[in-house]
Amino acid sequence: MDSETAANFVKGKQVAVVGFQKSGLDIAMECSMVNGVEHPCTVVIRTPHWNLPDFSPWGLNLGYLYLNRFSELMVHKPGEGMLLSLLATTLSPLRWAFSKYVEYYIKHKNRLDKHGMVPDHSFLNEWSSCSIAVEPEGFYNRVEEGSIKLIKRAKTLGFSKEGSDDSAAVPLYGECIHPRIPQLAIIGFSESFANLYTSEIRCRWLAELLDGKFELPSVKIMEKDIEEWDEYKKRYTYRKYYRRSCIAALHIWHHDQLCKDMGWNPKRKQPLG
């Protein structure tokens, strides 16, 4: 459906959007542009999110806060040694400050208190869950003018029950191989904020494995590694999404582990060609 057909489809209609992430935000914005305040678009929300007005709060690119090796030193990592664990604990106040800095910016920019849309989890939880969305420009201006209405609903109304479900987990070593089914590889199941590059390096890792350049460790070691990654996700991701298999806050660390398996220098990654 092209944009003109979609606009004609919703024109003059009362539209309700269920959900408050990227697709829901985009659809609500498009509907508000077509119908204005005469037929406002209603967004039904179970869980408020730290949706970003832009990627550079007060001119400071989030990459400097969350997408570098220093930022990963502030987070406890799977397989870390005592020194890295101590460093992550020592830097926890800075980790907290980074999160609060971004939260304050979003609350101020979008007037979340006024609209009752302040999340009950931290921005770090949101980031570590791969649930960050950059909202359309002027979204909350549409809310202010009345062409978009935000309605927060109880979490049990019409939605599945929250909470972790161990049966839903897919335990994957290297985020792509089941330790007890090593003949099967799944690429792209686990998310990061560098999805294309992450999937590429996993494909190269798999090719090197199939070519005999290295061997998988024992099932016991693989399962222990999976358990450590699971503990990391439980600690940092928003409880509703920790089964999402997101490695956003540690994607460099993950890439480094794959590089070490292949015999590459993780600090100077080779081209994937």
Tab-separated table of C-alpha atoms in Angstrom:
chain	number	residue	atom	x	y	z
A	1	MET	CA	0.000	0.000	0.000
A	2	ASP	CA	1.559	3.335	-1.072
A	3	SER	CA	1.363	6.489	1.048
A	4	GLU	CA	-1.470	8.038	-0.958
A	5	THR	CA	-3.617	4.908	-0.725
A	6	ALA	CA	-2.885	4.617	2.995
A	7	ALA	CA	-3.847	8.274	3.549
A	8	ASN	CA	-7.154	7.767	1.735
A	9	PHE	CA	-7.805	4.609	3.755
A	10	VAL	CA	-7.608	6.406	7.157
A	11	LYS	CA	-8.941	9.800	6.064
A	12	GLY	CA	-11.898	10.880	8.185
A	13	LYS	CA	-11.775	7.749	10.350
A	14	GLN	CA	-11.272	7.212	14.072
A	15	VAL	CA	-8.015	5.263	14.189
A	16	ALA	CA	-6.605	3.463	17.231
A	17	VAL	CA	-3.015	2.220	17.387
A	18	VAL	CA	-2.029	-0.396	19.968
A	19	GLY	CA	1.620	-0.107	20.943
A	20	PHE	CA	4.151	2.634	21.650
A	21	GLN	CA	7.269	1.673	19.739
A	22	LYS	CA	8.601	2.505	16.292
A	23	SER	CA	5.790	1.179	14.082
A	24	GLY	CA	3.082	2.496	16.393
A	25	LEU	CA	4.702	5.929	16.543
A	26	ASP	CA	5.048	6.134	12.756
A	27	ILE	CA	1.470	5.035	12.093
A	28	ALA	CA	0.043	7.440	14.668
A	29	MET	CA	2.061	10.296	13.187
A	30	GLU	CA	0.859	9.538	9.654
A	31	CYS	CA	-2.774	9.350	10.793
A	32	SER	CA	-2.504	12.641	12.678
A	33	MET	CA	-1.126	14.356	9.575
A	34	VAL	CA	-4.087	13.138	7.528
A	35	ASN	CA	-6.914	13.717	10.025
A	36	GLY	CA	-5.667	16.459	12.352
A	37	VAL	CA	-7.590	17.333	15.505
A	38	GLU	CA	-11.009	16.602	13.957
A	39	HIS	CA	-10.337	12.863	13.998
A	40	PRO	CA	-7.452	12.345	16.422
A	41	CYS	CA	-5.490	9.116	16.390
A	42	THR	CA	-5.672	7.248	19.692
A	43	VAL	CA	-2.551	5.401	20.845
A	44	VAL	CA	-3.279	2.689	23.424
A	45	ILE	CA	-0.216	2.118	25.599
A	46	ARG	CA	0.558	-0.596	28.085
A	47	THR	CA	4.215	0.236	28.723
A	48	PRO	CA	5.651	3.751	28.294
A	49	HIS	CA	9.083	3.792	26.688
A	50	TRP	CA	12.089	6.116	26.645
A	51	ASN	CA	11.508	6.942	22.978
A	52	LEU	CA	14.146	9.384	21.781
A	53	PRO	CA	13.239	12.784	20.282
A	54	ASP	CA	16.623	12.571	18.548
A	55	PHE	CA	19.859	10.608	18.859
A	56	SER	CA	21.894	13.478	20.320
A	57	PRO	CA	20.509	14.740	23.649
A	58	TRP	CA	21.620	18.382	24.016
A	59	GLY	CA	24.083	17.843	21.158
A	60	LEU	CA	25.848	14.840	22.748
A	61	ASN	CA	25.618	11.825	20.446
A	62	LEU	CA	24.489	8.681	22.262
A	63	GLY	CA	27.328	6.810	20.609
A	64	TYR	CA	29.715	8.561	22.991
A	65	LEU	CA	27.688	7.313	25.955
A	66	TYR	CA	26.728	3.804	24.918
A	67	LEU	CA	28.437	2.590	21.741
A	68	ASN	CA	32.108	2.332	22.639
A	69	ARG	CA	34.500	0.211	24.662
A	70	PHE	CA	34.499	2.588	27.614
A	71	SER	CA	30.719	2.314	27.995
A	72	GLU	CA	31.047	-1.471	28.095
A	73	LEU	CA	33.517	-1.212	30.974
A	74	MET	CA	30.613	0.085	33.098
A	75	VAL	CA	28.559	-3.086	32.554
A	76	HIS	CA	29.179	-6.508	34.057
A	77	LYS	CA	29.995	-8.857	31.200
A	78	PRO	CA	29.688	-12.608	30.607
A	79	GLY	CA	33.048	-14.262	31.146
A	80	GLU	CA	34.672	-11.183	32.703
A	81	GLY	CA	37.522	-11.550	35.152
A	82	MET	CA	37.785	-10.119	38.644
A	83	LEU	CA	39.416	-6.878	37.447
A	84	LEU	CA	36.682	-6.129	34.900
A	85	SER	CA	34.006	-7.017	37.454
A	86	LEU	CA	35.540	-4.637	39.993
A	87	LEU	CA	35.828	-1.916	37.353
A	88	ALA	CA	32.163	-2.280	36.366
A	89	THR	CA	31.145	-1.979	40.013
A	90	THR	CA	33.395	1.038	40.526
A	91	LEU	CA	31.970	2.777	37.459
A	92	SER	CA	28.336	2.058	38.375
A	93	PRO	CA	27.718	5.680	39.527
A	94	LEU	CA	28.790	6.887	36.079
A	95	ARG	CA	26.572	4.267	34.454
A	96	TRP	CA	23.662	5.575	36.525
A	97	ALA	CA	24.523	9.195	35.663
A	98	PHE	CA	24.555	8.482	31.909
A	99	SER	CA	21.123	6.900	32.148
A	100	LYS	CA	19.683	9.758	34.217
A	101	TYR	CA	21.137	12.339	31.835
A	102	VAL	CA	19.274	10.833	28.884
A	103	GLU	CA	16.105	10.264	30.930
A	104	TYR	CA	16.030	13.891	32.072
A	105	TYR	CA	16.469	15.088	28.501
A	106	ILE	CA	13.601	12.929	27.209
A	107	LYS	CA	11.327	13.901	30.101
A	108	HIS	CA	12.081	17.587	29.546
A	109	LYS	CA	11.864	17.505	25.747
A	110	ASN	CA	8.654	15.461	25.550
A	111	ARG	CA	6.990	16.727	28.757
A	112	LEU	CA	6.434	13.117	29.848
A	113	ASP	CA	5.281	14.079	33.346
A	114	LYS	CA	2.471	16.161	31.878
A	115	HIS	CA	1.274	13.279	29.721
A	116	GLY	CA	1.752	10.569	32.360
A	117	MET	CA	4.219	8.748	30.141
A	118	VAL	CA	7.275	8.427	32.424
A	119	PRO	CA	8.499	4.795	32.249
A	120	ASP	CA	9.082	2.867	35.448
A	121	HIS	CA	12.348	1.408	34.157
A	122	SER	CA	15.666	3.101	33.380
A	123	PHE	CA	17.000	4.188	30.014
A	124	LEU	CA	19.808	1.626	30.412
A	125	ASN	CA	17.151	-1.105	30.742
A	126	GLU	CA	15.525	0.197	27.563
A	127	TRP	CA	18.829	0.359	25.701
A	128	SER	CA	19.894	-3.112	26.846
A	129	SER	CA	16.563	-4.528	25.641
A	130	CYS	CA	16.941	-3.259	22.033
A	131	SER	CA	13.606	-1.489	22.485
A	132	ILE	CA	14.805	2.054	21.758
A	133	ALA	CA	12.836	3.979	19.126
A	134	VAL	CA	13.569	7.418	17.700
A	135	GLU	CA	10.163	9.062	17.499
A	136	PRO	CA	8.998	11.020	14.423
A	137	GLU	CA	9.903	14.700	14.529
A	138	GLY	CA	7.144	16.718	16.173
A	139	PHE	CA	5.332	13.701	17.617
A	140	TYR	CA	4.638	15.306	20.980
A	141	ASN	CA	3.660	18.553	19.278
A	142	ARG	CA	0.851	16.520	17.720
A	143	VAL	CA	-0.027	15.241	21.166
A	144	GLU	CA	-0.122	18.808	22.473
A	145	GLU	CA	-2.410	20.010	19.669
A	146	GLY	CA	-4.758	17.071	20.121
A	147	SER	CA	-4.324	15.206	16.835
A	148	ILE	CA	-2.761	12.310	18.772
A	149	LYS	CA	-4.236	11.068	22.051
A	150	LEU	CA	-2.210	8.879	24.387
A	151	ILE	CA	-4.193	6.460	26.545
A	152	LYS	CA	-2.400	4.317	29.097
A	153	ARG	CA	-4.142	1.040	29.851
A	154	ALA	CA	-3.655	-1.518	32.599
A	155	LYS	CA	-1.008	-4.072	31.723
A	156	THR	CA	-3.465	-6.957	32.123
A	157	LEU	CA	-6.106	-5.492	29.782
A	158	GLY	CA	-5.978	-7.298	26.474
A	159	PHE	CA	-2.283	-8.101	26.670
A	160	SER	CA	-0.363	-11.231	27.492
A	161	LYS	CA	0.980	-11.631	30.994
A	162	GLU	CA	4.346	-10.029	31.678
A	163	GLY	CA	7.265	-11.816	33.188
A	164	SER	CA	9.999	-14.198	32.135
A	165	ASP	CA	9.156	-17.567	30.643
A	166	ASP	CA	12.097	-19.923	30.603
A	167	SER	CA	10.375	-22.173	28.073
A	168	ALA	CA	10.502	-19.313	25.544
A	169	ALA	CA	14.294	-19.074	25.678
A	170	VAL	CA	16.441	-20.292	22.808
A	171	PRO	CA	19.884	-21.040	24.294
A	172	LEU	CA	22.458	-20.238	21.630
A	173	TYR	CA	26.228	-20.317	21.982
A	174	GLY	CA	27.799	-17.351	20.247
A	175	GLU	CA	24.186	-16.189	19.884
A	176	CYS	CA	23.727	-18.534	16.915
A	177	ILE	CA	24.441	-22.232	17.729
A	178	HIS	CA	22.502	-24.521	20.055
A	179	PRO	CA	25.077	-26.471	22.100
A	180	ARG	CA	23.146	-29.734	21.726
A	181	ILE	CA	22.295	-29.219	18.041
A	182	PRO	CA	25.640	-27.940	16.668
A	183	GLN	CA	24.620	-28.801	13.086
A	184	LEU	CA	22.061	-25.981	13.177
A	185	ALA	CA	23.015	-22.297	13.154
A	186	ILE	CA	20.580	-19.390	13.516
A	187	ILE	CA	21.798	-16.015	12.251
A	188	GLY	CA	19.936	-12.840	13.188
A	189	PHE	CA	17.983	-14.143	16.185
A	190	SER	CA	19.924	-12.023	18.661
A	191	GLU	CA	19.755	-8.256	18.211
A	192	SER	CA	22.305	-5.477	18.609
A	193	PHE	CA	22.537	-1.856	17.522
A	194	ALA	CA	24.883	-2.901	14.733
A	195	ASN	CA	22.648	-5.648	13.367
A	196	LEU	CA	24.107	-5.791	9.856
A	197	TYR	CA	27.718	-5.957	11.025
A	198	THR	CA	26.878	-8.345	13.871
A	199	SER	CA	25.159	-10.763	11.494
A	200	GLU	CA	28.068	-10.498	9.053
A	201	ILE	CA	30.676	-11.319	11.660
A	202	ARG	CA	28.594	-14.245	12.912
A	203	CYS	CA	28.382	-15.577	9.348
A	204	ARG	CA	32.162	-15.283	9.034
A	205	TRP	CA	32.579	-16.998	12.418
A	206	LEU	CA	30.322	-19.825	11.216
A	207	ALA	CA	32.244	-20.138	7.927
A	208	GLU	CA	35.547	-20.361	9.835
A	209	LEU	CA	34.028	-23.038	12.084
A	210	LEU	CA	32.795	-25.091	9.117
A	211	ASP	CA	36.209	-24.676	7.483
A	212	GLY	CA	37.853	-26.258	10.515
A	213	LYS	CA	39.737	-23.128	11.600
A	214	PHE	CA	38.577	-23.694	15.191
A	215	GLU	CA	36.402	-26.104	17.137
A	216	LEU	CA	33.459	-25.590	19.425
A	217	PRO	CA	34.143	-26.131	23.135
A	218	SER	CA	32.403	-28.883	25.057
A	219	VAL	CA	28.652	-28.799	25.592
A	220	LYS	CA	29.254	-28.040	29.272
A	221	ILE	CA	31.379	-24.983	28.474
A	222	MET	CA	28.925	-23.725	25.859
A	223	GLU	CA	26.012	-24.063	28.257
A	224	LYS	CA	27.962	-22.231	30.944
A	225	ASP	CA	28.626	-19.377	28.497
A	226	ILE	CA	24.924	-19.236	27.592
A	227	GLU	CA	24.018	-19.126	31.287
A	228	GLU	CA	26.399	-16.190	31.847
A	229	TRP	CA	24.837	-14.244	28.955
A	230	ASP	CA	21.403	-15.007	30.354
A	231	GLU	CA	22.421	-13.643	33.755
A	232	TYR	CA	23.660	-10.475	32.055
A	233	LYS	CA	20.308	-10.028	30.298
A	234	LYS	CA	18.403	-10.572	33.542
A	235	ARG	CA	20.515	-7.933	35.254
A	236	TYR	CA	20.340	-5.132	32.696
A	237	THR	CA	17.405	-5.562	30.356
A	238	TYR	CA	13.870	-4.457	31.122
A	239	ARG	CA	12.211	-7.483	32.732
A	240	LYS	CA	9.515	-7.668	30.039
A	241	TYR	CA	12.097	-7.996	27.263
A	242	TYR	CA	15.001	-9.924	28.716
A	243	ARG	CA	14.093	-12.983	26.630
A	244	ARG	CA	14.510	-10.862	23.518
A	245	SER	CA	18.157	-11.932	23.104
A	246	CYS	CA	19.523	-8.421	22.844
A	247	ILE	CA	23.246	-7.730	23.220
A	248	ALA	CA	23.045	-3.995	22.504
A	249	ALA	CA	25.030	-2.790	25.502
A	250	LEU	CA	27.767	-5.374	24.891
A	251	HIS	CA	27.910	-5.825	21.134
A	252	ILE	CA	31.635	-4.907	20.983
A	253	TRP	CA	32.415	-7.444	23.719
A	254	HIS	CA	30.448	-10.069	21.783
A	255	HIS	CA	32.305	-9.262	18.544
A	256	ASP	CA	35.603	-9.535	20.410
A	257	GLN	CA	34.763	-13.056	21.586
A	258	LEU	CA	33.980	-14.146	18.028
A	259	CYS	CA	37.226	-12.600	16.793
A	260	LYS	CA	39.240	-14.462	19.427
A	261	ASP	CA	37.664	-17.759	18.354
A	262	MET	CA	38.759	-17.070	14.760
A	263	GLY	CA	42.258	-16.050	15.777
A	264	TRP	CA	41.764	-12.401	14.866
A	265	ASN	CA	43.044	-9.474	16.846
A	266	PRO	CA	39.766	-8.152	18.389
A	267	LYS	CA	41.148	-4.631	18.715
A	268	ARG	CA	41.780	-4.411	14.963
A	269	LYS	CA	39.026	-6.373	13.252
A	270	GLN	CA	39.743	-7.596	9.731
A	271	PRO	CA	37.501	-6.739	6.759
A	272	LEU	CA	34.759	-9.320	6.269
A	273	GLY	CA	35.259	-9.629	2.502
